[in-house]
Short mmCIF file of C-alpha atoms in Angstrom, two decimals:
data_model
loop_
_atom_site.label_atom_id
_atom_site.label_comp_id
_atom_site.label_asym_id
_atom_site.label_seq_id
_atom_site.Cartn_x
_atom_site.Cartn_y
_atom_site.Cartn_z
CA UNK A 1 103.57 104.33 85.28
CA UNK A 2 100.59 105.57 87.00
CA UNK A 3 100.43 105.74 90.81
CA UNK A 4 99.00 107.09 93.85
CA UNK A 5 101.08 107.57 97.28
CA UNK A 6 99.43 108.17 100.77
CA UNK A 7 102.27 108.71 103.14
CA UNK A 8 100.11 108.17 106.32
CA UNK A 9 99.32 104.99 107.18
CA UNK A 10 97.65 105.48 110.48
CA UNK A 11 96.08 108.84 111.67
CA UNK A 12 94.77 109.24 115.42
CA UNK A 13 93.24 112.22 116.48
CA UNK A 14 90.69 113.58 118.97
CA UNK A 15 86.96 114.38 118.11
CA UNK A 16 86.65 118.02 117.00
CA UNK A 17 90.13 118.35 115.45
CA UNK A 18 90.75 119.10 111.82
CA UNK A 19 92.52 116.46 109.57
CA UNK A 20 94.39 116.33 106.41
CA UNK A 21 95.18 112.81 104.77
CA UNK A 22 97.82 113.51 102.06
CA UNK A 23 97.39 111.88 98.58
CA UNK A 24 99.80 112.82 95.63
CA UNK A 25 99.66 111.00 92.19
CA UNK A 26 101.75 110.28 89.10
CA UNK A 27 100.33 109.92 85.37
CA UNK A 28 101.09 111.31 82.24
CA UNK A 29 97.36 111.43 81.54
CA UNK A 30 94.90 114.15 82.80
CA UNK A 31 93.71 112.28 85.70
CA UNK A 32 90.36 111.78 87.88
CA UNK A 33 90.88 111.56 91.38
CA UNK A 34 88.86 109.82 93.97
CA UNK A 35 88.48 109.33 97.57
CA UNK A 36 87.05 106.17 98.81
CA UNK A 37 86.33 105.60 102.58
CA UNK A 38 85.85 101.96 103.70
CA UNK A 39 84.48 101.24 107.42
CA UNK A 40 85.04 98.08 109.03
CA UNK A 41 83.66 95.39 107.34
CA UNK A 42 81.87 97.62 104.88
CA UNK A 43 82.53 97.95 100.88
CA UNK A 44 84.69 100.96 99.73
CA UNK A 45 82.33 103.72 99.14
CA UNK A 46 83.17 106.94 97.08
CA UNK A 47 83.45 110.08 99.27
CA UNK A 48 84.59 112.70 96.55
CA UNK A 49 85.85 112.97 93.14
CA UNK A 50 87.26 115.44 90.90
CA UNK A 51 89.05 116.10 87.71
CA UNK A 52 88.88 119.83 87.47
CA UNK A 53 92.18 121.89 88.49
CA UNK A 54 92.10 124.01 91.63
CA UNK A 55 88.62 123.38 92.26
CA UNK A 56 87.37 122.32 95.73
CA UNK A 57 85.06 119.54 96.03
CA UNK A 58 83.01 118.62 99.27
CA UNK A 59 80.85 115.71 100.45
CA UNK A 60 79.64 115.02 104.06
CA UNK A 61 82.04 117.43 105.38
CA UNK A 62 85.14 116.34 103.69
CA UNK A 63 86.73 118.27 100.92
CA UNK A 64 89.58 118.14 98.88
CA UNK A 65 91.08 120.42 95.63
CA UNK A 66 93.11 118.83 92.89
CA UNK A 67 95.91 120.59 92.24
CA UNK A 68 97.62 119.40 89.00
CA UNK A 69 100.66 121.51 89.43
CA UNK A 70 101.56 119.60 92.55
CA UNK A 71 99.90 116.14 91.46
CA UNK A 72 97.83 116.20 94.89
CA UNK A 73 94.46 115.72 96.04
CA UNK A 74 94.61 115.85 99.94
CA UNK A 75 91.41 115.19 101.86
CA UNK A 76 90.43 117.55 104.51
CA UNK A 77 87.83 118.03 107.15
CA UNK A 78 87.82 120.98 109.59
CA UNK A 79 85.96 118.99 112.60
CA UNK A 80 86.31 115.06 112.80
CA UNK A 81 83.63 112.90 114.47
CA UNK A 82 83.75 109.61 115.84
CA UNK A 83 82.01 108.09 113.21
CA UNK A 84 84.62 109.31 110.59
CA UNK A 85 86.96 106.30 111.92
CA UNK A 86 87.50 104.28 108.95
CA UNK A 87 90.05 103.53 106.23
CA UNK A 88 90.49 106.19 103.59
CA UNK A 89 92.01 105.44 99.92
CA UNK A 90 92.76 108.12 97.29
CA UNK A 91 92.50 106.59 93.92
CA UNK A 92 93.53 107.51 90.42
CA UNK A 93 91.90 106.91 87.13
CA UNK A 94 93.82 108.07 84.13
CA UNK A 95 91.83 109.41 81.30
CA UNK A 96 93.72 107.24 78.78
CA UNK A 97 91.84 104.41 77.08
CA UNK A 98 92.30 102.11 80.21
CA UNK A 99 89.69 102.75 82.76
CA UNK A 100 91.45 101.17 85.57
CA UNK A 101 91.07 102.61 89.03
CA UNK A 102 94.67 102.77 90.66
CA UNK A 103 94.43 102.68 94.75
CA UNK A 104 96.84 104.39 97.29
CA UNK A 105 97.97 102.23 100.20
CA UNK A 106 95.15 103.72 102.58
CA UNK A 107 95.39 105.83 105.50
CA UNK A 108 93.40 104.29 108.58
CA UNK A 109 91.85 107.11 110.52
CA UNK A 110 90.99 106.77 114.32
CA UNK A 111 89.14 109.22 115.86
CA UNK A 112 89.11 109.16 119.75
CA UNK A 113 86.75 110.49 122.41
CA UNK B 1 69.95 103.89 93.68
CA UNK B 2 72.97 101.75 92.59
CA UNK B 3 74.53 98.69 94.36
CA UNK B 4 76.40 95.99 93.92
CA UNK B 5 75.87 92.48 95.81
CA UNK B 6 78.67 90.46 96.22
CA UNK B 7 78.35 86.89 97.76
CA UNK B 8 79.14 85.08 99.57
CA UNK B 9 80.42 87.43 102.32
CA UNK B 10 82.58 84.81 103.66
CA UNK B 11 84.10 81.53 102.56
CA UNK B 12 86.24 78.81 103.99
CA UNK B 13 87.98 76.25 101.60
CA UNK B 14 90.47 73.68 102.24
CA UNK B 15 93.95 73.99 100.59
CA UNK B 16 93.93 72.79 97.06
CA UNK B 17 89.73 73.21 96.66
CA UNK B 18 88.18 76.02 94.37
CA UNK B 19 85.55 78.53 95.32
CA UNK B 20 83.44 80.83 93.20
CA UNK B 21 82.39 84.39 93.95
CA UNK B 22 79.52 86.44 92.18
CA UNK B 23 78.63 90.26 91.83
CA UNK B 24 75.36 91.37 90.96
CA UNK B 25 74.96 94.93 89.69
CA UNK B 26 71.45 96.71 90.77
CA UNK B 27 70.20 99.93 89.21
CA UNK B 28 72.71 100.63 86.47
CA UNK B 29 74.36 98.76 83.90
CA UNK B 30 78.08 97.23 84.72
CA UNK B 31 79.63 97.51 81.41
CA UNK B 32 83.16 97.41 83.27
CA UNK B 33 84.02 94.93 86.39
CA UNK B 34 87.32 95.29 88.03
CA UNK B 35 88.14 92.28 90.49
CA UNK B 36 90.38 93.44 93.38
CA UNK B 37 91.98 91.73 96.13
CA UNK B 38 92.70 93.44 99.61
CA UNK B 39 95.27 91.88 101.67
CA UNK B 40 95.46 91.83 105.66
CA UNK B 41 97.47 95.00 105.33
CA UNK B 42 94.46 96.58 103.51
CA UNK B 43 96.46 97.28 100.13
CA UNK B 44 94.28 96.69 96.84
CA UNK B 45 95.86 94.49 94.11
CA UNK B 46 94.09 94.57 90.78
CA UNK B 47 93.32 91.21 89.30
CA UNK B 48 91.80 91.80 86.25
CA UNK B 49 89.62 94.14 84.36
CA UNK B 50 86.28 92.92 82.51
CA UNK B 51 84.18 94.73 80.00
CA UNK B 52 81.06 93.32 78.42
CA UNK B 53 82.21 92.13 74.90
CA UNK B 54 85.90 92.64 75.01
CA UNK B 55 88.57 90.40 76.34
CA UNK B 56 89.52 90.19 79.99
CA UNK B 57 92.58 91.70 80.90
CA UNK B 58 94.54 90.45 83.82
CA UNK B 59 97.12 92.00 85.96
CA UNK B 60 100.76 90.92 86.12
CA UNK B 61 100.85 87.75 88.66
CA UNK B 62 97.10 87.07 87.86
CA UNK B 63 96.07 84.65 85.39
CA UNK B 64 93.00 83.08 83.69
CA UNK B 65 94.01 79.61 84.58
CA UNK B 66 93.99 80.47 88.12
CA UNK B 67 91.12 83.27 88.43
CA UNK B 68 88.66 82.65 85.39
CA UNK B 69 86.13 85.19 85.38
CA UNK B 70 83.08 85.50 83.65
CA UNK B 71 81.07 88.51 82.81
CA UNK B 72 78.30 87.61 80.49
CA UNK B 73 76.06 90.39 80.68
CA UNK B 74 75.55 94.00 81.95
CA UNK B 75 74.38 92.77 85.23
CA UNK B 76 76.50 89.91 86.30
CA UNK B 77 80.06 88.91 87.08
CA UNK B 78 81.80 85.85 88.59
CA UNK B 79 85.34 84.63 89.52
CA UNK B 80 86.67 81.66 90.80
CA UNK B 81 89.64 81.07 92.80
CA UNK B 82 91.31 77.71 91.71
CA UNK B 83 93.43 75.52 93.65
CA UNK B 84 93.27 77.99 96.40
CA UNK B 85 96.52 78.23 98.88
CA UNK B 86 97.47 80.22 102.04
CA UNK B 87 98.60 83.04 99.70
CA UNK B 88 95.06 83.23 97.89
CA UNK B 89 93.66 84.53 101.29
CA UNK B 90 92.16 88.09 101.60
CA UNK B 91 89.09 90.01 100.81
CA UNK B 92 88.21 89.95 97.25
CA UNK B 93 86.05 92.79 96.00
CA UNK B 94 84.24 93.31 92.58
CA UNK B 95 83.92 97.10 91.59
CA UNK B 96 81.51 97.72 88.78
CA UNK B 97 80.85 101.05 86.98
CA UNK B 98 78.71 102.14 83.96
CA UNK B 99 80.94 104.38 81.70
CA UNK B 100 84.25 105.87 81.33
CA UNK B 101 87.22 107.15 83.35
CA UNK B 102 85.54 109.45 85.31
CA UNK B 103 82.58 107.38 86.86
CA UNK B 104 82.76 106.00 89.96
CA UNK B 105 83.32 102.32 90.89
CA UNK B 106 80.46 100.74 92.90
CA UNK B 107 82.00 97.73 95.12
CA UNK B 108 80.24 95.10 96.49
CA UNK B 109 80.75 94.13 100.16
CA UNK B 110 83.54 91.59 99.34
CA UNK B 111 84.19 87.91 99.65
CA UNK B 112 86.72 87.07 102.60
CA UNK B 113 88.59 83.86 101.68
CA UNK B 114 90.04 81.82 104.15
CA UNK B 115 92.12 78.69 103.28
CA UNK B 116 92.79 76.06 105.58
#
């Protein structure tokens, strides 16, 4: 079945360092991939989305490239800020008739001063 | 802009009682609504998918008898947790969207359910 895997549950970094949060997926359909960010006591908000193979998509300093050959959609940022501390979810929407959004288990990013 | 208002933000109910939560979409047509429960460990469980003028589809382990959902129009959806017990605790989120698989879900702030 369709699934999303985020291997890191917790990532702690010092401000200014680069970060990469891993996301791989499994589906037999042509997928849409999303990254959602959830700050403490807030609703999840869309950060990035893509369905185009090998095309980098960027928003608010974060970027990700969908690689269908490796079924990956890793989230990166070159220099993290304190305000980036949040829960990050990778999500998959198979382009089948069902439009459901399948979430990964999430990665808690904590940025230290 | 597009927003989803969800209320109440927090609720406490006694074991065995029921509580209702509501979502209001503003600025777009919520043709589809997904209800999720986020566990204390932060993982998402999909409860059900609702599309206006279509049957509501419940995921395994969730039933209409326990989590009845109403989605009467393009701006409103509600879900009730009937006979709530400790295992029903968590943050309930509604996500709404207009369009197909590639469209983003707009989430409400969630309803945090505590059961005494």
